[in-house]
Amino acid sequence: MSRRGRLVVVVTGASSGIGRGVAQALAARGADVVLAARSEQTLSAVARECEERGGRVLVVPTDVSDEAAVQVLARRAVGTFGRIDAWVNAAAVWSYGLFEDTPGAVFRQIVDTTLFGQVHAARSVLPQFRSQGHGVLINIGSLYGRLSSPYVAPYVTAKWGLLGFSEVLRQELRDAPGIAVCTVLPGAVDTPIYRHAANYIGRRIRPLPPVTSPERVVAAVVDAIDRPRREIVVGRTQRVGAWAHGLVPGLYDRAIGPVVNAFAVRGTPVSSHDGTVFAPDSLPCAVDDGWRRHDHRILGQALTVSAGLGALAIVVRALGRRR
């Protein structure tokens, strides 16, 4: 807990998944939590969960792709609690489909939410951090900020951009040692974002196994508020993919398509739809979405593929050194 008393933390994307889990965890520690997402109805449910855990809560319905709305969010947080100790950027939307099949408006909205939503947050909160002399900005990135795969062009574009943006902020804030910028990079996480994704591929999708529990990511975020670090990777197995991507990019490019088609694209046909890209889900949301409960058989296959890709990368690297 902060020496300043109760932590004051703004959490965007607080309606489901990682954001909702972070809000609950912080409330359980007695923090003052400012909840932001597009759906006021869902945020009200999250607020009750946080209050039951002992936190004080402010609900501010916010579309983070609207910079003016994010400025209002920051002002209301300071106006209610007097300061902001940390800001957690967890808002994101997702689509699945070939780039050529993804509508331009969908591509832009995903980048506006998943990248510019975090840019707007930084622009809104950094002056407050500077004025009070401290603050932690946590950007929830993704290992898709270091690698890529077919069908997720707008999300990968946003996450690669977020990684660079966070790095620039750290460089520019060297004159403010009390301010930290942390990037949390999870792999595939068991959250509703896959169910909420826009779909232009014509088949049902699922996260690429092995799927990390949202609790692990939540714990990493909460720990980063106490002990800020530059980058935190969550999901050991997915690191193999990031390593292979950097070490043998040609091999990675050839392998990733078949891997995604085998393990993330299901046979069930679905009609094209925009998911929650433009509007929040009207149904109740949660922290997790139950993917891990059905992964026992497919997990072994995915681990075998990951191990094989890693071993092949080692062989290719060794052969390259001999030459």
Coordinates of N, CA, C and O in Angstrom, one line a residue, residues 68-194:
A68 N -11.5 13.7 -25.6 CA -12.2 14.7 -24.6 C -12.8 13.9 -23.5 O -12.8 14.3 -22.3
A69 N -13.3 12.7 -23.8 CA -13.9 11.9 -22.7 C -12.9 11.4 -21.7 O -13.1 11.3 -20.5
V70 N -11.7 11.1 -22.2 CA -10.6 10.6 -21.3 C -10.1 11.8 -20.5 O -9.8 11.6 -19.3
Q71 N -10.1 13.0 -21.0 CA -9.7 14.2 -20.2 C -10.7 14.3 -19.1 O -10.4 14.6 -17.9
V72 N -12.0 14.1 -19.4 CA -13.1 14.2 -18.3 C -12.8 13.2 -17.3 O -13.0 13.4 -16.1
L73 N -12.5 12.0 -17.7 CA -12.2 10.9 -16.8 C -11.1 11.3 -15.8 O -11.3 11.1 -14.6
A74 N -10.0 11.8 -16.3 CA -8.9 12.2 -15.4 C -9.4 13.3 -14.4 O -9.0 13.3 -13.2
R75 N -10.1 14.3 -14.9 CA -10.5 15.4 -14.1 C -11.5 14.9 -13.0 O -11.4 15.3 -11.8
R76 N -12.4 14.0 -13.3 CA -13.3 13.5 -12.3 C -12.6 12.6 -11.3 O -12.9 12.7 -10.1
A77 N -11.6 11.9 -11.7 CA -10.8 11.1 -10.7 C -10.1 12.0 -9.7 O -10.2 11.8 -8.5
V78 N -9.5 13.1 -10.2 CA -8.8 14.0 -9.3 C -9.8 14.8 -8.5 O -9.6 15.0 -7.3
G79 N -10.9 15.2 -9.1 CA -11.9 15.9 -8.4 C -12.5 15.2 -7.2 O -12.9 15.7 -6.2
T80 N -12.6 13.8 -7.4 CA -13.2 13.0 -6.4 C -12.2 12.6 -5.3 O -12.5 12.6 -4.1
F81 N -11.1 12.1 -5.7 CA -10.1 11.5 -4.8 C -8.9 12.4 -4.5 O -8.0 12.0 -3.7
G82 N -8.7 13.5 -5.3 CA -7.6 14.4 -5.0 C -6.3 14.1 -5.7 O -5.4 15.0 -5.8
R83 N -6.1 12.9 -6.3 CA -4.9 12.6 -7.0 C -5.2 11.3 -7.8 O -6.2 10.7 -7.7
I84 N -4.2 10.9 -8.6 CA -4.2 9.6 -9.3 C -2.8 9.0 -9.0 O -1.8 9.5 -9.5
D85 N -2.7 7.9 -8.3 CA -1.5 7.2 -8.1 C -1.0 6.3 -9.2 O 0.2 6.2 -9.5
A86 N -2.0 5.7 -9.9 CA -1.7 4.8 -11.0 C -2.9 4.8 -12.0 O -4.0 5.1 -11.6
W87 N -2.5 4.6 -13.2 CA -3.5 4.5 -14.3 C -3.2 3.2 -15.1 O -2.1 3.1 -15.6
V88 N -4.2 2.4 -15.2 CA -4.1 1.1 -15.8 C -4.9 1.1 -17.1 O -6.1 1.2 -17.1
N89 N -4.2 1.0 -18.3 CA -4.8 1.0 -19.6 C -5.1 -0.4 -20.0 O -4.3 -1.1 -20.6
A90 N -6.4 -0.8 -19.8 CA -6.7 -2.2 -20.2 C -7.8 -2.3 -21.3 O -8.2 -3.4 -21.7
A91 N -8.2 -1.1 -21.8 CA -9.3 -1.1 -22.8 C -8.7 -1.6 -24.2 O -7.6 -1.1 -24.6
A92 N -9.4 -2.5 -24.8 CA -9.0 -3.0 -26.1 C -10.2 -3.6 -26.8 O -11.1 -4.2 -26.2
V93 N -10.2 -3.6 -28.1 CA -11.2 -4.3 -29.0 C -10.4 -5.1 -30.0 O -9.2 -4.8 -30.3
W94 N -11.0 -6.0 -30.7 CA -10.3 -7.1 -31.4 C -11.1 -7.4 -32.6 O -12.4 -7.4 -32.6
S95 N -10.5 -7.9 -33.7 CA -11.2 -8.4 -34.9 C -10.4 -9.6 -35.4 O -9.2 -9.7 -35.1
Y96 N -11.1 -10.5 -36.1 CA -10.4 -11.7 -36.7 C -10.8 -11.7 -38.2 O -12.0 -11.8 -38.5
G97 N -9.9 -11.7 -39.1 CA -10.2 -11.8 -40.5 C -9.0 -11.4 -41.3 O -8.1 -10.6 -40.8
L98 N -8.9 -11.8 -42.5 CA -7.9 -11.2 -43.4 C -8.0 -9.7 -43.5 O -9.0 -9.1 -43.4
F99 N -6.8 -9.1 -43.6 CA -6.8 -7.6 -43.7 C -7.7 -7.1 -44.8 O -8.4 -6.2 -44.7
E100 N -7.7 -7.8 -46.0 CA -8.5 -7.4 -47.1 C -10.0 -7.5 -46.9 O -10.8 -6.9 -47.6
D101 N -10.4 -8.4 -45.9 CA -11.8 -8.6 -45.6 C -12.2 -7.7 -44.4 O -13.4 -7.7 -44.1
T102 N -11.3 -7.1 -43.8 CA -11.6 -6.3 -42.6 C -12.0 -4.9 -43.0 O -11.2 -4.2 -43.6
P103 N -13.3 -4.4 -42.7 CA -13.7 -3.1 -43.1 C -12.7 -2.0 -42.5 O -12.2 -2.1 -41.4
G104 N -12.5 -1.0 -43.4 CA -11.6 0.1 -42.9 C -12.1 0.7 -41.6 O -11.2 1.1 -40.8
A105 N -13.4 0.9 -41.5 CA -13.8 1.6 -40.2 C -13.6 0.7 -39.0 O -13.3 1.2 -37.9
V106 N -13.6 -0.6 -39.2 CA -13.3 -1.5 -38.1 C -11.8 -1.4 -37.7 O -11.4 -1.3 -36.5
F107 N -11.0 -1.5 -38.8 CA -9.5 -1.3 -38.5 C -9.2 -0.1 -37.8 O -8.5 -0.1 -36.8
R108 N -9.8 1.0 -38.2 CA -9.5 2.3 -37.6 C -10.0 2.3 -36.1 O -9.3 2.8 -35.2
Q109 N -11.2 1.8 -35.9 CA -11.7 1.8 -34.5 C -10.9 1.0 -33.5 O -10.7 1.3 -32.4
I110 N -10.4 -0.2 -34.0 CA -9.5 -1.0 -33.2 C -8.3 -0.2 -32.8 O -7.8 -0.2 -31.6
V111 N -7.7 0.4 -33.8 CA -6.5 1.2 -33.5 C -6.8 2.4 -32.6 O -6.1 2.7 -31.6
D112 N -7.9 3.1 -32.8 CA -8.3 4.2 -32.0 C -8.6 3.8 -30.6 O -8.2 4.6 -29.6
T113 N -9.1 2.6 -30.3 CA -9.4 2.2 -29.0 C -8.1 1.6 -28.3 O -7.7 2.0 -27.2
T114 N -7.5 0.7 -29.0 CA -6.4 -0.1 -28.4 C -5.1 0.6 -28.4 O -4.3 0.3 -27.5
L115 N -4.8 1.5 -29.3 CA -3.6 2.3 -29.2 C -3.9 3.8 -28.8 O -3.4 4.2 -27.8
F116 N -4.8 4.4 -29.5 CA -5.0 5.9 -29.2 C -5.7 6.0 -27.9 O -5.6 7.1 -27.2
G117 N -6.5 5.0 -27.4 CA -7.1 5.1 -26.1 C -6.0 5.2 -25.0 O -6.1 6.0 -24.0
Q118 N -4.9 4.6 -25.2 CA -3.8 4.6 -24.3 C -3.0 5.9 -24.4 O -2.5 6.5 -23.5
V119 N -2.9 6.4 -25.7 CA -2.2 7.7 -25.9 C -3.1 8.8 -25.2 O -2.5 9.7 -24.6
H120 N -4.4 8.8 -25.4 CA -5.2 9.8 -24.8 C -5.1 9.7 -23.2 O -5.1 10.8 -22.6
A121 N -5.0 8.5 -22.7 CA -4.8 8.4 -21.2 C -3.5 9.1 -20.8 O -3.4 9.8 -19.8
A122 N -2.4 8.8 -21.5 CA -1.1 9.4 -21.2 C -1.2 10.9 -21.2 O -0.7 11.6 -20.3
R123 N -1.8 11.4 -22.3 CA -1.9 12.9 -22.4 C -2.7 13.5 -21.3 O -2.5 14.6 -20.8
S124 N -3.7 12.7 -20.8 CA -4.6 13.2 -19.7 C -4.0 13.1 -18.3 O -4.2 14.0 -17.5
V125 N -3.2 12.1 -18.1 CA -2.7 11.8 -16.7 C -1.3 12.3 -16.4 O -1.0 12.6 -15.3
L126 N -0.4 12.4 -17.4 CA 0.9 12.8 -17.2 C 1.1 14.2 -16.6 O 1.9 14.3 -15.6
P127 N 0.3 15.2 -17.0 CA 0.4 16.4 -16.3 C 0.0 16.3 -14.8 O 0.7 17.0 -13.9
Q128 N -0.9 15.5 -14.4 CA -1.3 15.3 -13.0 C -0.1 14.6 -12.3 O 0.2 14.9 -11.2
F129 N 0.5 13.6 -12.9 CA 1.6 12.9 -12.3 C 2.7 13.9 -12.1 O 3.4 13.9 -11.0
R130 N 3.0 14.7 -13.0 CA 4.1 15.7 -12.8 C 3.8 16.7 -11.7 O 4.6 17.0 -10.9
S131 N 2.5 17.1 -11.6 CA 2.2 18.1 -10.6 C 2.3 17.5 -9.2 O 2.6 18.2 -8.3
Q132 N 2.0 16.2 -9.1 CA 2.0 15.6 -7.7 C 3.4 14.9 -7.5 O 3.7 14.5 -6.3
G133 N 4.2 14.8 -8.5 CA 5.6 14.3 -8.3 C 5.7 12.8 -8.4 O 6.7 12.2 -8.1
H134 N 4.6 12.1 -8.7 CA 4.6 10.6 -8.7 C 3.5 10.1 -9.5 O 2.5 10.8 -9.8
G135 N 3.6 8.8 -9.9 CA 2.5 8.2 -10.7 C 3.1 7.0 -11.5 O 4.2 7.0 -11.9
V136 N 2.2 6.0 -11.7 CA 2.6 4.8 -12.5 C 1.6 4.7 -13.6 O 0.4 4.5 -13.3
L137 N 2.0 4.7 -14.8 CA 1.2 4.4 -16.0 C 1.5 3.0 -16.5 O 2.6 2.7 -16.8
I138 N 0.4 2.2 -16.5 CA 0.6 0.8 -16.9 C -0.2 0.6 -18.2 O -1.4 0.7 -18.2
N139 N 0.5 0.3 -19.2 CA -0.1 0.0 -20.5 C -0.2 -1.5 -20.7 O 0.9 -2.2 -20.7
I140 N -1.4 -2.1 -20.9 CA -1.5 -3.5 -21.1 C -1.3 -3.7 -22.6 O -2.1 -3.4 -23.4
G141 N -0.1 -4.2 -22.9 CA 0.3 -4.5 -24.3 C -0.1 -5.9 -24.6 O -1.1 -6.5 -24.1
S142 N 0.8 -6.6 -25.3 CA 0.5 -8.0 -25.7 C 1.8 -8.5 -26.3 O 2.7 -7.7 -26.8
L143 N 2.0 -9.8 -26.3 CA 3.1 -10.3 -27.1 C 2.9 -10.1 -28.6 O 3.9 -10.2 -29.4
Y144 N 1.7 -9.7 -29.0 CA 1.5 -9.3 -30.3 C 2.1 -7.9 -30.6 O 2.1 -7.4 -31.7
G145 N 2.8 -7.3 -29.6 CA 3.6 -6.2 -29.8 C 5.0 -6.6 -30.2 O 5.8 -5.7 -30.5
R146 N 5.3 -7.9 -30.2 CA 6.7 -8.3 -30.5 C 6.6 -9.4 -31.7 O 7.7 -9.7 -32.3
L147 N 5.5 -9.9 -31.9 CA 5.3 -10.9 -33.0 C 4.0 -10.6 -33.7 O 3.3 -9.7 -33.4
S148 N 3.6 -11.5 -34.6 CA 2.3 -11.3 -35.3 C 1.8 -12.7 -35.7 O 2.4 -13.7 -35.5
S149 N 0.6 -12.7 -36.3 CA 0.0 -13.9 -36.9 C -1.1 -13.4 -37.8 O -1.5 -12.2 -37.8
P150 N -1.5 -14.3 -38.7 CA -2.6 -13.9 -39.7 C -3.9 -13.5 -38.9 O -4.1 -14.0 -37.8
Y151 N -4.7 -12.8 -39.6 CA -6.1 -12.5 -39.2 C -6.2 -11.4 -38.2 O -7.4 -11.0 -37.8
V152 N -5.2 -10.8 -37.6 CA -5.3 -9.8 -36.6 C -4.5 -8.5 -36.9 O -3.9 -7.9 -36.0
A153 N -4.6 -8.1 -38.1 CA -3.8 -6.9 -38.5 C -4.0 -5.7 -37.7 O -3.0 -5.0 -37.3
P154 N -5.3 -5.3 -37.5 CA -5.4 -4.0 -36.7 C -5.0 -4.1 -35.3 O -4.4 -3.2 -34.7
Y155 N -5.2 -5.3 -34.6 CA -4.7 -5.4 -33.2 C -3.2 -5.5 -33.1 O -2.6 -4.8 -32.3
V156 N -2.6 -6.2 -34.1 CA -1.1 -6.2 -34.1 C -0.5 -4.8 -34.3 O 0.4 -4.4 -33.7
T157 N -1.2 -4.1 -35.3 CA -0.7 -2.7 -35.5 C -0.8 -1.9 -34.3 O 0.1 -1.1 -34.0
A158 N -1.9 -2.0 -33.5 CA -2.1 -1.2 -32.3 C -1.0 -1.6 -31.2 O -0.4 -0.7 -30.6
K159 N -0.8 -2.9 -31.1 CA 0.1 -3.3 -30.0 C 1.5 -3.1 -30.3 O 2.3 -2.8 -29.4
W160 N 1.9 -3.2 -31.6 CA 3.3 -2.8 -31.9 C 3.5 -1.3 -31.7 O 4.5 -0.9 -31.2
G161 N 2.5 -0.5 -32.1 CA 2.6 0.9 -31.8 C 2.7 1.2 -30.3 O 3.4 2.1 -29.9
L162 N 1.9 0.5 -29.5 CA 1.9 0.8 -28.1 C 3.2 0.5 -27.5 O 3.7 1.2 -26.6
L163 N 3.9 -0.5 -27.9 CA 5.2 -0.9 -27.4 C 6.2 0.3 -27.6 O 7.0 0.7 -26.7
G164 N 6.2 0.8 -28.8 CA 7.1 1.9 -29.2 C 6.7 3.2 -28.4 O 7.6 3.9 -27.9
F165 N 5.4 3.4 -28.3 CA 4.9 4.6 -27.6 C 5.4 4.6 -26.1 O 5.9 5.6 -25.6
S166 N 5.2 3.5 -25.5 CA 5.6 3.3 -24.1 C 7.1 3.6 -23.9 O 7.6 4.2 -23.0
E167 N 7.9 3.1 -24.9 CA 9.4 3.2 -24.8 C 9.7 4.7 -24.9 O 10.6 5.2 -24.2
V168 N 9.1 5.4 -25.8 CA 9.3 6.9 -26.0 C 9.0 7.6 -24.7 O 9.7 8.5 -24.2
L169 N 7.9 7.3 -24.1 CA 7.5 7.9 -22.8 C 8.5 7.7 -21.8 O 8.9 8.7 -21.0
R170 N 9.0 6.5 -21.6 CA 10.1 6.3 -20.6 C 11.3 7.2 -20.9 O 11.9 7.7 -19.9
Q171 N 11.7 7.3 -22.1 CA 12.8 8.1 -22.4 C 12.6 9.6 -22.1 O 13.4 10.3 -21.6
E172 N 11.4 10.1 -22.4 CA 11.1 11.5 -22.2 C 10.8 11.8 -20.7 O 10.8 13.0 -20.4
L173 N 10.5 10.8 -19.9 CA 10.2 11.0 -18.5 C 11.4 10.8 -17.6 O 11.3 10.7 -16.4
R174 N 12.6 10.8 -18.2 CA 13.8 10.6 -17.4 C 14.1 11.7 -16.4 O 14.8 11.6 -15.4
D175 N 13.5 12.9 -16.7 CA 13.6 14.0 -15.8 C 12.6 14.0 -14.7 O 12.6 14.9 -13.8
A176 N 11.7 12.9 -14.6 CA 10.7 12.8 -13.6 C 10.9 11.4 -13.0 O 10.1 10.5 -13.3
P177 N 11.8 11.2 -12.1 CA 12.1 9.9 -11.5 C 10.9 9.3 -10.7 O 10.9 8.1 -10.5
G178 N 10.0 10.1 -10.3 CA 8.8 9.6 -9.6 C 7.7 9.0 -10.5 O 6.8 8.5 -9.9
I179 N 7.9 9.2 -11.8 CA 6.9 8.7 -12.7 C 7.4 7.5 -13.5 O 8.5 7.5 -14.0
A180 N 6.7 6.4 -13.5 CA 7.1 5.2 -14.2 C 6.1 4.8 -15.2 O 4.8 5.0 -15.1
V181 N 6.6 4.3 -16.3 CA 5.7 3.7 -17.4 C 6.0 2.3 -17.6 O 7.2 1.9 -17.9
C182 N 5.1 1.4 -17.3 CA 5.2 0.0 -17.4 C 4.4 -0.6 -18.5 O 3.3 -0.2 -18.7
T183 N 4.9 -1.6 -19.2 CA 4.2 -2.3 -20.2 C 4.1 -3.7 -19.9 O 5.1 -4.4 -19.6
V184 N 2.9 -4.2 -19.7 CA 2.6 -5.6 -19.4 C 2.3 -6.4 -20.7 O 1.4 -5.9 -21.4
L185 N 3.0 -7.4 -21.0 CA 2.9 -8.2 -22.3 C 2.4 -9.6 -22.0 O 3.2 -10.5 -21.9
P186 N 1.1 -9.8 -22.0 CA 0.6 -11.2 -21.9 C 0.5 -11.9 -23.2 O 0.5 -11.2 -24.3
G187 N 0.5 -13.2 -23.2 CA 0.2 -14.0 -24.4 C -1.3 -14.1 -24.5 O -2.1 -13.2 -24.1
A188 N -1.8 -15.2 -25.0 CA -3.2 -15.4 -25.0 C -3.8 -15.6 -23.6 O -3.2 -16.4 -22.8
V189 N -4.8 -14.8 -23.3 CA -5.4 -14.8 -21.9 C -6.8 -15.2 -22.0 O -7.6 -14.9 -22.9
D190 N -7.3 -16.0 -21.0 CA -8.6 -16.5 -20.9 C -9.6 -15.3 -20.5 O -10.0 -15.2 -19.3
T191 N -10.0 -14.5 -21.4 CA -10.9 -13.4 -21.2 C -12.0 -13.4 -22.3 O -11.8 -14.1 -23.3
P192 N -13.0 -12.6 -22.2 CA -14.1 -12.6 -23.2 C -13.7 -11.8 -24.5 O -14.6 -11.7 -25.4
I193 N -12.5 -11.3 -24.6 CA -12.2 -10.5 -25.8 C -12.3 -11.3 -27.1 O -12.7 -10.8 -28.1
Y194 N -12.1 -12.6 -27.0 CA -12.3 -13.5 -28.2 C -13.8 -13.6 -28.6 O -14.1 -13.6 -29.8

